[in-house]
């Protein structure tokens, strides 16, 4: 695959116009130039092409440093990403690891994907507790140290209604008392803040 590289440019993959848009190698790995994404091709075309021709791995190369990486995780059989100016030895090492079954993603990409996944998981967990908007407000106020009378005043409801909301909240988040609810809030504070607005 030496034709992928511009060896004179400090031993790195070059964004030069000589880089091909798509390379298929004998390891059943399809290498796709980032510049071709959603212009010359799309996920559906690549998925069909890989299926028809028996490719097991997709690698996207020549990716700009500031590219939006979140949509890339949805590409079929994506096993690796390489930024523009990735050093040749790193590129080759990555391809070898992918051939062995490993994934090869830059740390910044993995970090963004993990953060998005965890945030989505946390939102789903809160939503799976089926807390209503009012219940999430009550829980948010409780976690910030408000008493039942203060919660009632803030939300313009009676203290009895606050107690009813708290009882329902405890059932939904599967805790027995205020102390356990506050511990649950500490573990889920980011989610609670987003849900309570």
XYZ file of C-alpha atoms in Angstrom:
197
model
C 0.000 0.000 0.000
C 2.920 2.323 -0.463
C 0.953 4.372 -2.978
C -1.176 5.614 -0.053
C 1.706 7.503 1.437
C 3.672 10.573 0.573
C 6.972 9.463 2.096
C 8.635 12.822 1.522
C 6.096 14.607 3.742
C 7.687 13.749 7.086
C 6.734 10.095 6.832
C 2.985 10.638 7.113
C -0.222 9.996 5.228
C -0.727 13.003 3.012
C -3.968 14.769 2.149
C -2.526 15.271 -1.310
C -4.811 15.017 -4.314
C -2.999 11.827 -5.318
C -4.680 9.880 -2.501
C -7.311 7.513 -3.870
C -10.894 7.603 -2.613
C -11.253 3.893 -2.033
C -8.752 1.052 -1.715
C -9.568 -2.602 -1.308
C -6.761 -4.791 -0.034
C -6.257 -8.533 0.054
C -7.049 -8.711 3.787
C -10.710 -8.045 3.033
C -10.299 -4.533 4.404
C -11.829 -1.613 2.566
C -9.992 1.678 3.056
C -12.122 4.725 2.398
C -10.838 8.276 2.045
C -12.733 10.620 4.372
C -13.084 13.111 1.509
C -15.391 10.678 -0.304
C -17.870 10.261 2.556
C -21.375 11.410 1.737
C -20.193 12.908 -1.561
C -19.118 9.996 -3.715
C -20.539 7.372 -1.409
C -22.697 6.818 1.661
C -23.256 4.188 4.358
C -25.807 2.245 2.352
C -23.623 1.990 -0.769
C -20.568 0.966 1.239
C -22.568 -1.582 3.213
C -23.880 -3.156 0.016
C -20.447 -3.069 -1.662
C -18.810 -4.756 1.340
C -21.518 -7.399 1.493
C -21.336 -8.222 -2.222
C -17.526 -8.375 -2.278
C -16.981 -10.044 1.103
C -15.159 -7.245 2.937
C -14.990 -7.673 6.707
C -13.417 -4.387 7.786
C -13.879 -0.728 6.936
C -11.123 1.789 7.621
C -11.573 5.511 7.055
C -8.384 7.490 6.473
C -7.397 11.083 5.705
C -9.817 12.398 8.341
C -9.428 16.099 9.279
C -8.500 16.813 12.904
C -11.726 18.708 13.541
C -14.063 16.307 11.745
C -17.401 15.487 13.348
C -16.705 11.920 14.439
C -20.047 11.070 16.061
C -21.807 10.058 12.808
C -18.858 7.870 11.776
C -19.638 5.224 14.383
C -22.702 4.254 12.358
C -20.698 3.221 9.290
C -20.875 -0.553 8.639
C -18.075 -2.746 9.969
C -15.936 0.295 10.858
C -12.763 -0.998 12.484
C -10.417 1.978 12.302
C -9.991 5.706 11.705
C -6.848 7.596 10.764
C -6.407 11.360 10.804
C -4.659 13.301 8.053
C -0.915 13.315 8.618
C -0.966 10.038 10.550
C 2.576 8.691 10.531
C 3.126 5.827 8.131
C 4.333 3.405 10.794
C 1.253 4.103 12.939
C -1.009 3.632 9.907
C 0.641 0.316 9.043
C 0.571 -0.826 12.680
C -3.134 0.017 12.871
C -3.900 -1.965 9.720
C -1.998 -4.961 11.092
C -3.949 -4.820 14.363
C -7.245 -4.524 12.476
C -6.246 -7.571 10.418
C -5.805 -9.459 13.733
C -9.310 -8.446 14.829
C -8.570 -5.353 16.924
C -10.146 -1.929 16.592
C -7.964 1.117 15.859
C -9.407 4.501 16.763
C -7.650 7.665 17.913
C -8.042 8.366 21.624
C -10.020 11.555 20.966
C -12.522 9.637 18.842
C -12.967 6.865 21.408
C -13.400 9.498 24.110
C -16.173 11.331 22.202
C -17.991 8.095 21.387
C -17.796 6.858 24.979
C -19.031 10.164 26.385
C -21.978 10.159 23.988
C -22.779 6.531 24.793
C -22.635 7.138 28.549
C -24.778 10.264 28.284
C -27.372 8.400 26.229
C -27.305 5.504 28.675
C -27.792 7.873 31.609
C -30.721 9.640 29.905
C -32.293 6.277 29.151
C -31.829 5.193 32.757
C -33.584 8.310 34.044
C -36.336 7.963 31.461
C -36.674 4.253 32.203
C -37.487 5.235 35.787
C -40.506 6.999 34.252
C -40.099 10.105 36.353
C -42.538 12.792 35.339
C -41.263 16.307 34.808
C -42.767 17.401 38.155
C -41.203 14.407 39.939
C -37.806 15.191 38.459
C -38.197 18.811 39.664
C -39.091 17.597 43.178
C -36.119 15.226 43.191
C -33.797 17.954 41.890
C -34.919 20.345 44.637
C -34.577 17.591 47.242
C -31.031 16.862 46.062
C -30.119 20.543 46.378
C -31.089 20.459 50.065
C -34.619 21.853 49.942
C -37.083 20.755 52.628
C -40.644 19.625 51.873
C -42.094 23.069 52.726
C -39.466 24.764 50.520
C -40.207 22.367 47.637
C -43.934 23.060 48.044
C -43.366 26.835 47.962
C -41.031 26.647 44.966
C -43.397 24.493 42.901
C -46.619 26.128 44.178
C -48.023 22.845 45.458
C -49.043 21.609 48.905
C -46.696 19.741 51.227
C -49.029 16.750 50.975
C -48.536 16.750 47.196
C -44.761 16.912 47.706
C -44.971 13.842 49.969
C -47.058 12.008 47.347
C -44.479 12.884 44.682
C -41.644 11.714 46.955
C -43.409 8.412 47.622
C -43.827 7.821 43.858
C -40.215 8.859 43.215
C -38.893 6.434 45.837
C -40.815 3.614 44.158
C -39.617 4.540 40.679
C -35.936 4.837 41.593
C -36.205 1.815 43.870
C -35.145 3.392 47.173
C -36.697 3.205 50.642
C -36.078 6.661 52.091
C -34.812 10.218 51.637
C -31.196 9.294 52.446
C -31.133 6.579 49.761
C -32.822 8.965 47.313
C -30.098 11.551 47.966
C -27.422 8.899 47.336
C -29.184 8.002 44.073
C -29.183 11.715 43.162
C -25.430 11.970 43.781
C -24.808 9.092 41.382
C -27.183 10.526 38.784
C -26.776 14.281 39.280
C -25.830 15.095 35.672
C -28.835 13.201 34.353
C -31.121 14.749 36.924
C -29.981 18.288 36.070
C -30.661 17.711 32.367
C -34.057 16.179 33.003
C -35.154 18.819 35.530
C -34.057 21.605 33.191
